[in-house]
XYZ file of C-alpha atoms in Angstrom:
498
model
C 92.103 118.584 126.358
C 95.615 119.268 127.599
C 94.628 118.167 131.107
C 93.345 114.736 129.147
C 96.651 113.792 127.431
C 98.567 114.670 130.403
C 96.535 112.027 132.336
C 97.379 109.916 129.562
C 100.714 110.373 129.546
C 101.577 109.309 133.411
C 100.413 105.923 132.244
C 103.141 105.721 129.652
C 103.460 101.776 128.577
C 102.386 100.464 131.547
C 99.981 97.225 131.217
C 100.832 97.047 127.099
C 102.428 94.592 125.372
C 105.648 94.460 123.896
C 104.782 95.361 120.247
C 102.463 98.278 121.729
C 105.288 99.259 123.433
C 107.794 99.560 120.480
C 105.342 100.756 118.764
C 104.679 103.854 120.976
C 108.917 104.366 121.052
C 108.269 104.563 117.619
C 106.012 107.047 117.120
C 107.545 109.522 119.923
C 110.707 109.234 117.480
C 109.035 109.889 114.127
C 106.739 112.663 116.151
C 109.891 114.200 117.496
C 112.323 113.821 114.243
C 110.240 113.541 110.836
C 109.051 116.656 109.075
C 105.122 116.716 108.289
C 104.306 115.125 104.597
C 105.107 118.547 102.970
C 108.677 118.539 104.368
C 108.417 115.131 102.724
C 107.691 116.264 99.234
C 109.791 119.320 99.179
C 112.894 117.014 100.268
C 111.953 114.536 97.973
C 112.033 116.628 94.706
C 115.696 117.258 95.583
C 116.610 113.862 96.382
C 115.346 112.686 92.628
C 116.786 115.458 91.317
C 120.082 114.948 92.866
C 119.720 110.890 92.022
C 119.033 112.163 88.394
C 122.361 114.372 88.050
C 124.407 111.545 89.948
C 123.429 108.595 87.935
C 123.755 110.843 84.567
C 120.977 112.646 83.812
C 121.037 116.432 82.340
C 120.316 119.209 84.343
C 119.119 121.380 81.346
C 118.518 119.858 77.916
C 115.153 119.593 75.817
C 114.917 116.314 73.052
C 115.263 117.533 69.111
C 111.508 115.844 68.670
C 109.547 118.482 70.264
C 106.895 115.938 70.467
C 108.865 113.201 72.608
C 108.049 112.084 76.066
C 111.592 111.368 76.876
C 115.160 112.856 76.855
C 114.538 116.160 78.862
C 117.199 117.722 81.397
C 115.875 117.270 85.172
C 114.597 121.099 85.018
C 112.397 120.927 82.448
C 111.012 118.146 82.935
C 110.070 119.071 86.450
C 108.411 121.779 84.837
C 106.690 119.861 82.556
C 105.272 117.519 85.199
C 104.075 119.870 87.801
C 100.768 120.931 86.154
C 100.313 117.186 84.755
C 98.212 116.213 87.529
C 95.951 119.305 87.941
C 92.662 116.636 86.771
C 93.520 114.328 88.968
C 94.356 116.943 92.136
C 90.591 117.701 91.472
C 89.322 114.397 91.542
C 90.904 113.192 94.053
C 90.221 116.219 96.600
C 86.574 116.018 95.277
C 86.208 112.532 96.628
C 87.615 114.021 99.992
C 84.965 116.547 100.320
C 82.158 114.388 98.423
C 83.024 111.697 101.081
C 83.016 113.982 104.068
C 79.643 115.642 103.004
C 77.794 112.596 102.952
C 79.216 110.769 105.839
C 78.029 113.738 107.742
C 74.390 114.054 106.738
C 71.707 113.241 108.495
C 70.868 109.925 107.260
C 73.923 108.334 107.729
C 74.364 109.787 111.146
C 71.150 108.173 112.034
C 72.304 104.483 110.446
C 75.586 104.926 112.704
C 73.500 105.204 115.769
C 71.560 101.724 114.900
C 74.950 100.223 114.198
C 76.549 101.541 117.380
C 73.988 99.715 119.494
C 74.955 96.219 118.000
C 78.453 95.582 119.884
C 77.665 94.498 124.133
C 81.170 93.946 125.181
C 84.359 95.490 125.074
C 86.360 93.457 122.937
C 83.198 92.816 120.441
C 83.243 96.705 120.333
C 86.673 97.032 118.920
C 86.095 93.940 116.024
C 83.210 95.579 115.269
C 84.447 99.145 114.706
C 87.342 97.382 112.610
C 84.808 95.129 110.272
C 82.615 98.460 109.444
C 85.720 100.839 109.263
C 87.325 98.268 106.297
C 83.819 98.160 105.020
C 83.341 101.359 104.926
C 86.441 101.866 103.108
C 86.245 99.425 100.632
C 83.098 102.157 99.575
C 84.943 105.268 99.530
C 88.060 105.831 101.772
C 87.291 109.774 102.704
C 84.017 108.637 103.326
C 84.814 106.025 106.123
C 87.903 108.387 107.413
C 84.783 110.296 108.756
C 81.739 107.966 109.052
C 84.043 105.465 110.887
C 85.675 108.053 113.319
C 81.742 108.833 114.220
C 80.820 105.380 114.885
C 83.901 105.009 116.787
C 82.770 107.578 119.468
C 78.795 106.618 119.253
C 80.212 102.606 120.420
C 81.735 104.060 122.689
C 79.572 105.789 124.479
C 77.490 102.309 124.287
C 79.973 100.449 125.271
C 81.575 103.032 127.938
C 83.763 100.305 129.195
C 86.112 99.749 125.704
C 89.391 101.244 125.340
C 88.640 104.333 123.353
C 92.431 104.692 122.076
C 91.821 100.850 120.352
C 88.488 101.343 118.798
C 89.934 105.117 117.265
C 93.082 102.857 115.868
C 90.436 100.533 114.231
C 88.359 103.482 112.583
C 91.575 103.985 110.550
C 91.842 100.718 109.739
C 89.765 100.207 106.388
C 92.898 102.887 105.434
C 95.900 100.656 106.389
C 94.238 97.644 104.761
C 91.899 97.450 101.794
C 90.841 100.971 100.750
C 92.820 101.323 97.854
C 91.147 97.772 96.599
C 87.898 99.147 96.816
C 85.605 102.042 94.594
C 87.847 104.896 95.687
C 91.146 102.800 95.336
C 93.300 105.818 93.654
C 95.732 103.761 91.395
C 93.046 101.630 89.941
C 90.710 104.448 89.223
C 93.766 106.171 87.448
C 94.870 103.742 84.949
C 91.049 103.070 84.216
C 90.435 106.909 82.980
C 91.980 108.089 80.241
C 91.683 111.447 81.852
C 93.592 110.743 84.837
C 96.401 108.762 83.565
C 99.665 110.481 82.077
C 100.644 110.001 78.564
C 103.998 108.013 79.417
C 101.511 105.669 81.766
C 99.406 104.986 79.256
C 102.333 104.160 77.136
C 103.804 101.856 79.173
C 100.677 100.075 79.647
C 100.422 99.536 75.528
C 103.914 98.241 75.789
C 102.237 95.866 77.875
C 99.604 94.540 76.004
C 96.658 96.868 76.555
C 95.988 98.713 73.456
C 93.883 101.041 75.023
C 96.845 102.450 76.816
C 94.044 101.543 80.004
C 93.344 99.392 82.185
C 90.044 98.696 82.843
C 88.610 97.518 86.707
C 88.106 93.849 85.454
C 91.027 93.513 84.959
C 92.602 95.033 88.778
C 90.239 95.268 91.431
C 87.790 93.299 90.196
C 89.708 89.848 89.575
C 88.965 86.661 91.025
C 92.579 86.926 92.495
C 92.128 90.832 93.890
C 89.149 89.996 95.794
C 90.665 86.843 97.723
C 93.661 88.726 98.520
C 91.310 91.736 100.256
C 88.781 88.984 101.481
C 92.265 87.275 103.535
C 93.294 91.120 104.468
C 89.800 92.031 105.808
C 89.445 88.336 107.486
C 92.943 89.326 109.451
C 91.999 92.711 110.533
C 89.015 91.664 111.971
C 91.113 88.778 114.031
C 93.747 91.272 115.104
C 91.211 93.923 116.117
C 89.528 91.150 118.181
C 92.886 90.083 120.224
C 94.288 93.491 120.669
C 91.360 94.991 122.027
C 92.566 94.682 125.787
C 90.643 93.484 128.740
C 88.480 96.256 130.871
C 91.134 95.780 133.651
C 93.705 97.622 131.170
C 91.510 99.579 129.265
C 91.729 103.303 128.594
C 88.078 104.493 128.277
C 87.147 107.949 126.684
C 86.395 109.064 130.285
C 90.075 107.869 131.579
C 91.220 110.058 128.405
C 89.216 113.210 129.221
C 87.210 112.785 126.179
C 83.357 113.654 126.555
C 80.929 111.813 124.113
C 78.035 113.561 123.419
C 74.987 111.859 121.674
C 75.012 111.570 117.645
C 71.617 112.600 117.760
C 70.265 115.590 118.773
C 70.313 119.141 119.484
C 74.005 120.651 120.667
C 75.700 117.484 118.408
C 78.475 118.872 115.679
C 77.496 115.798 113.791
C 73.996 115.451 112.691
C 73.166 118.962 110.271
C 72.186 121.376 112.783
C 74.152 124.413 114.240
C 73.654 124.425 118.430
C 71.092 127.319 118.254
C 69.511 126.147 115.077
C 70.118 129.607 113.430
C 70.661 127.968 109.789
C 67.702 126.214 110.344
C 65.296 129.500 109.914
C 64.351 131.823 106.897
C 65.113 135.145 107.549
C 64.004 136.856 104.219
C 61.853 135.636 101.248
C 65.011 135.157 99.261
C 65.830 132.447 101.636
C 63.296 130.062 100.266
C 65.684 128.683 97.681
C 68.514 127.507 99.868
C 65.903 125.957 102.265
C 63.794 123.760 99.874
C 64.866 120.591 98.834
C 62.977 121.299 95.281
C 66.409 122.310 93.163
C 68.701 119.905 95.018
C 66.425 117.112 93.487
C 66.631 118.263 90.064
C 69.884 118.261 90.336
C 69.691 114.487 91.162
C 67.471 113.472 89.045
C 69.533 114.928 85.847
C 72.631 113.345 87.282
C 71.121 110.052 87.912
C 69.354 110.494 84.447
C 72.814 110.958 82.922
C 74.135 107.582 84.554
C 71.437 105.859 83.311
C 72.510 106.684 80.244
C 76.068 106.375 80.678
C 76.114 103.171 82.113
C 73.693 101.665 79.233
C 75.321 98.747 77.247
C 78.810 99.190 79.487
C 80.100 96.839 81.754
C 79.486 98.726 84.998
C 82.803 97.915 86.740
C 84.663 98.637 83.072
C 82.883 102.107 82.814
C 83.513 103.338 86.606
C 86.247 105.821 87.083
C 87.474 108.874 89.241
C 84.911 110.970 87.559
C 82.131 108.383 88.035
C 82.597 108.203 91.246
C 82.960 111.220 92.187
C 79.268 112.679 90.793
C 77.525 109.853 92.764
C 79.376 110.912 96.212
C 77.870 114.421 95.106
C 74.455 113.543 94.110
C 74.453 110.887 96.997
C 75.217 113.824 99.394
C 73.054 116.219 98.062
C 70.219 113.765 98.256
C 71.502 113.096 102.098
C 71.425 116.601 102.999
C 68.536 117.131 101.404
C 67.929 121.268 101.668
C 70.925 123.311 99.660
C 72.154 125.373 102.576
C 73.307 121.766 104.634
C 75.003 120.477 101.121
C 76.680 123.716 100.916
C 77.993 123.702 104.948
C 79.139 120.244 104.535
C 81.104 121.037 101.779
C 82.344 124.264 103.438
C 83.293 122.179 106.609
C 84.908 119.268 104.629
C 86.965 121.359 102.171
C 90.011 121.923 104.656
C 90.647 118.126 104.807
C 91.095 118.311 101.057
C 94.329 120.765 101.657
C 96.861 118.691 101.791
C 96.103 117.230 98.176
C 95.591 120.957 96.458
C 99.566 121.481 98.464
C 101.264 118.902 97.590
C 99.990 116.989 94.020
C 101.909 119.644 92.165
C 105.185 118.837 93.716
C 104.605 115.523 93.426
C 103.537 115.772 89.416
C 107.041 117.685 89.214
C 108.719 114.399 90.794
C 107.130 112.666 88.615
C 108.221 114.733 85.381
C 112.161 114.154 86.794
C 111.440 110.585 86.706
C 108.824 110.030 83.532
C 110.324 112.640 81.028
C 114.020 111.204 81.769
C 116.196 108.183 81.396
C 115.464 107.719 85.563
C 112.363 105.372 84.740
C 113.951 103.483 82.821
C 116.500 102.860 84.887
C 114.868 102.624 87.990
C 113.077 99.906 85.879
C 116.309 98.129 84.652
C 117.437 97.806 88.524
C 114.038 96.152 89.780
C 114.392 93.361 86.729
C 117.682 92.727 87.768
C 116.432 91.987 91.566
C 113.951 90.070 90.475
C 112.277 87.471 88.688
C 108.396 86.415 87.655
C 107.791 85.197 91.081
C 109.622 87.466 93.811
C 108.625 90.825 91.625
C 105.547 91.136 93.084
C 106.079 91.088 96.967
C 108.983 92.682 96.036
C 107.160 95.750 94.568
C 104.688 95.326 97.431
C 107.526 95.813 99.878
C 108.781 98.744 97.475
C 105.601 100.555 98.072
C 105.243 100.536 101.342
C 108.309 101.294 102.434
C 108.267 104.583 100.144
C 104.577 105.089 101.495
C 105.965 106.071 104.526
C 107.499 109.338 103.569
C 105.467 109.818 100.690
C 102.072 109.218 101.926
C 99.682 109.264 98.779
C 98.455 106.847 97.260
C 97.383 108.223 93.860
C 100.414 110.720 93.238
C 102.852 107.939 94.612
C 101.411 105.777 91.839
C 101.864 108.261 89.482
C 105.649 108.752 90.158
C 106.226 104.869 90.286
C 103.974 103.707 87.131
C 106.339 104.088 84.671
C 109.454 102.276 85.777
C 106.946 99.463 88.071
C 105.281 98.439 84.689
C 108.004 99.021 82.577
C 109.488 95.868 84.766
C 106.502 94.343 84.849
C 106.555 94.075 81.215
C 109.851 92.761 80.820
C 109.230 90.005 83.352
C 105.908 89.122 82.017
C 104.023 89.604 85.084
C 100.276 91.197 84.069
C 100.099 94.721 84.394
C 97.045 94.551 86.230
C 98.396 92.578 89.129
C 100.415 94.639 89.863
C 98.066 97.457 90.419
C 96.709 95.553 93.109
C 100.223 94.587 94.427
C 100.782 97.937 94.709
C 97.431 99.001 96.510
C 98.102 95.810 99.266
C 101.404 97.170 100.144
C 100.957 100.910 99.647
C 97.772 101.171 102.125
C 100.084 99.163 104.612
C 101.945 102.004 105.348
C 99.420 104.178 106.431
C 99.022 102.140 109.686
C 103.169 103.641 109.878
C 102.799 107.469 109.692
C 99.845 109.644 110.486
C 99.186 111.966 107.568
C 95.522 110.339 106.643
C 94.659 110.007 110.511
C 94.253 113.732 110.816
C 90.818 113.660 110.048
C 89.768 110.701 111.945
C 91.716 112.061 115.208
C 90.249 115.738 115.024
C 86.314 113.661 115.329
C 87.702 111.512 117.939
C 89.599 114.140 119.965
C 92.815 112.262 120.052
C 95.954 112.217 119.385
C 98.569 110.383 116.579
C 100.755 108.922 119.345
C 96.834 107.425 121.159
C 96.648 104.844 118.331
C 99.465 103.790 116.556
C 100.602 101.618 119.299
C 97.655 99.742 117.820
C 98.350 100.606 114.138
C 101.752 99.264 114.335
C 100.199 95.678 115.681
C 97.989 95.802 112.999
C 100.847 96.058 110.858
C 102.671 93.120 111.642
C 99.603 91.021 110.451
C 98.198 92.678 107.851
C 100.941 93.137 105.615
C 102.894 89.769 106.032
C 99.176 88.310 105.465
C 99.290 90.732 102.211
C 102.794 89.589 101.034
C 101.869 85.912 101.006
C 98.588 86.658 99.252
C 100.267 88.327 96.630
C 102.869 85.652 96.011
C 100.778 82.628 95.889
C 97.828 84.353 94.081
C 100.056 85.725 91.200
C 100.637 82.530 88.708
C 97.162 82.082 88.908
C 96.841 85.800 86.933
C 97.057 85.660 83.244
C 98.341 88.483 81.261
């Protein structure tokens, strides 16, 4: 592999485009001067802290109400907030592995090789990686991180002649672009589930009209509004991916890369449920009958799709979904895809790494959170964004916000977390629906994941590459996706009723 990038490399720029180009000088820079997004949170807890002490806050100080949400020093409310998201650092790393484990079953590695055959040319190779990669996402975004990365390297091999760097750029795409709209979308999930949600959230939200202290799906992702804004995303991607995709005179093909594709299907592949000398495959002792017969694994679907049944009855469906919801039909999905227990329990073995990062990280962030939520900082923070602002600029302005912080914090569920408060405490002074701007913040936060690399990582391990191979790409697909996000946002929002 270090023989392939270093063929890579003595091409440098040549034969790309100007905003490939700066694209590339950008991510040498960030590659060569940012810390990894764990540097990112640990600095981060120190810059809110220090913002807290400069703009007045207490270092050490508890409220006289014992029961208030408010008026704690920095310190303890940090303290306060860094177990406050230990449901939701489940969920959400739950939906990592649930999504990994079925995108690498059997079945689905069999529909990938059907779909791989439909692109003929080059540049229909690339479009077509993008359409099913936001697709994909829209479903569940650890689920197409994975599935799409596959089909990447399956049209290639069809299609030997596409640039291999372009079509792994557009398996991340559905992440950059409309992921956080869709079933898995972390923010609207959250303020759906009273589980998930923090106490000073769900305050806010009252505040704002929802007595619940919720916000239920019909009223985010699911609006008229929301799905026009991800319908004009999705219909740019696809566009982009189209003219970006260079010609096969300039193209850098997996073989020009080093990278050898071997087929989806069959014996010796790391992708379709068998080991390369079929050990797992055989019994070795009577005991072993249990982990090789598909008889409890169906059970277990049966009573979770009997419970759904029954949870489901008399709700709206789109009302009644959250984190939880989703995340026991990934599971019984996957164990229905893998069919015998010993290939659930693999999957699961193999996907849980990808799920580090959250278990890291979500407690740090639930601390920055506690500095800002438990303080006078959110409303403050909330103050300043009212007095940049009005009813019609606040929402690009937020989505700008968003993804200019998702850069160097890149998550979207514990970013949301540490912006709620103050975003819809504005929102609710400018009289902008608190729902919107949900899905204002999903547009602009899933922008800037087509900036930094963190949620790459598992699409570049399957593909073999490397960040700096794609994000010449990404960054192009930046420059028209979000500006095509902005004006959504803007001209959709007085047609959104509070």
């Amino acid at each position: 592999m270090a023989d392939s990038h270093g063929k890579h490399a003595k091409h440098g720029t040549e034969g790309e485009g100007p905003l490939a180009r700066t694209a590339l000088r950008f991510t040498a820079f960030t590659e060569k001067w940012l810390p990894d997004a764990f540097g990112f949170v640990l600095v981060g807890t120190f810059v809110v802290l220090v913002f807290g002490l400069i703009t007045g806050e207490p270092l050490l100080k508890r409220p006289d109400d014992p029961a208030a949400t408010k008026g704690y020093g920095l310190v303890d409310a940090w303290g306060l907030g860094f177990w406050s998201l230990i449901t939701f650092t489940l969920q959400m790393a739950m939906i990592i592995i649930g999504g990994y484990a079925v995108a690498t079953s059997g079945p689905v590695a069999r529909l990938i090789t059907r779909l791989a055959r439909i692109p003929k040319s080059p540049r229909t190779a690339v479009a077509f990686v993008a359409a099913v990669a936001m697709l994909a996402s829209y479903l569940n975004w650890a689920f197409s991180l994975i599935f799409a990365a596959i089909l990447a390297r399956e049209v290639a091999r069809n299609v030997p002649k596409a640039d291999y760097r372009a079509l792994g750029a557009m398996a991340f795409l559905g992440l950059g672009t409309v992921w956080a709209q869709g079933l898995s979308g972390s923010a609207a999930l959250q303020v759906a589930s009273a589980s998930s949600s923090p106490a000073p959230v769900q305050e806010v939200i009252r505040a704002g009209g929802h007595a619940s202290g919720l916000i239920p799906l019909s009223d985010t992702i699911f609006t008229w509004q929301a799905i026009v804004a991800t319908l004009i995303v999705y219909a740019v991607g696809v566009t982009m991916a189209w003219f970006v995709a260079p010609g096969e005179g300039n193209a850098k093909t997996a073989e020009d890369i080093g990278i050898e594709l071997r087929p989806l299907i069959g014996r010796g592949s790391p992708y379709n449920g068998q080991r390369v000398d079929g050990a797992e495959d055989e019994q070795r002792r009577p005991g072993d009958w249990l982990e090789h017969s598909p008889l409890f694994s169906l059970l277990v679907v049966l009573l979770g799709a009997l419970y759904l049944v029954r949870y489901f009855d008399g709700k709206s469906f789109f009302n009644a979904l959250d984190l939880n919801t989703v995340n026991l039909i990934l599971f019984l999905l996957a164990m229905l895809l893998h069919w015998r227990p010993w290939r659930m329990a693999r999957a699961v073995r193999d996907g849980a790494p990808a799920a580090a990062g959250v278990l890291l990280q979500f407690p740090l962030y639930g601390g920055i959170f506690g500095m800002i939520a438990y303080t006078g900082i959110s409303a403050r923070l909330a103050g300043w964004l009212v007095q940049a602002s009005n009813q019609f600029f606040f929402p690009p302005l937020v989505a700008i916000y968003s993804c200019v912080l998702g850069v160097f914090v890149p998550s979207g569920g514990s970013k949301w977390v540490i912006e709620a408060p103050y975003v819809l405490d504005a929102a609710n002074q400018l009289h902008v629906d608190a729902g919107w701007m949900v899905v204002v913040y999903d547009l602009g936060e899933a922008s800037a994941n087509l900036l930094q690399p963190f949620w790459m990582l598992p699409t570049l391990a399957i593909l073999g590459l490397k960040a700096r191979d794609i994000m010449g790409y990404t960054f192009t697909m930046f420059l028209a996706c979000f500006p095509a996000a902005l004006i959504a946002v803007t001209l959709l929002a007085p047609h959104v009723t509070g």
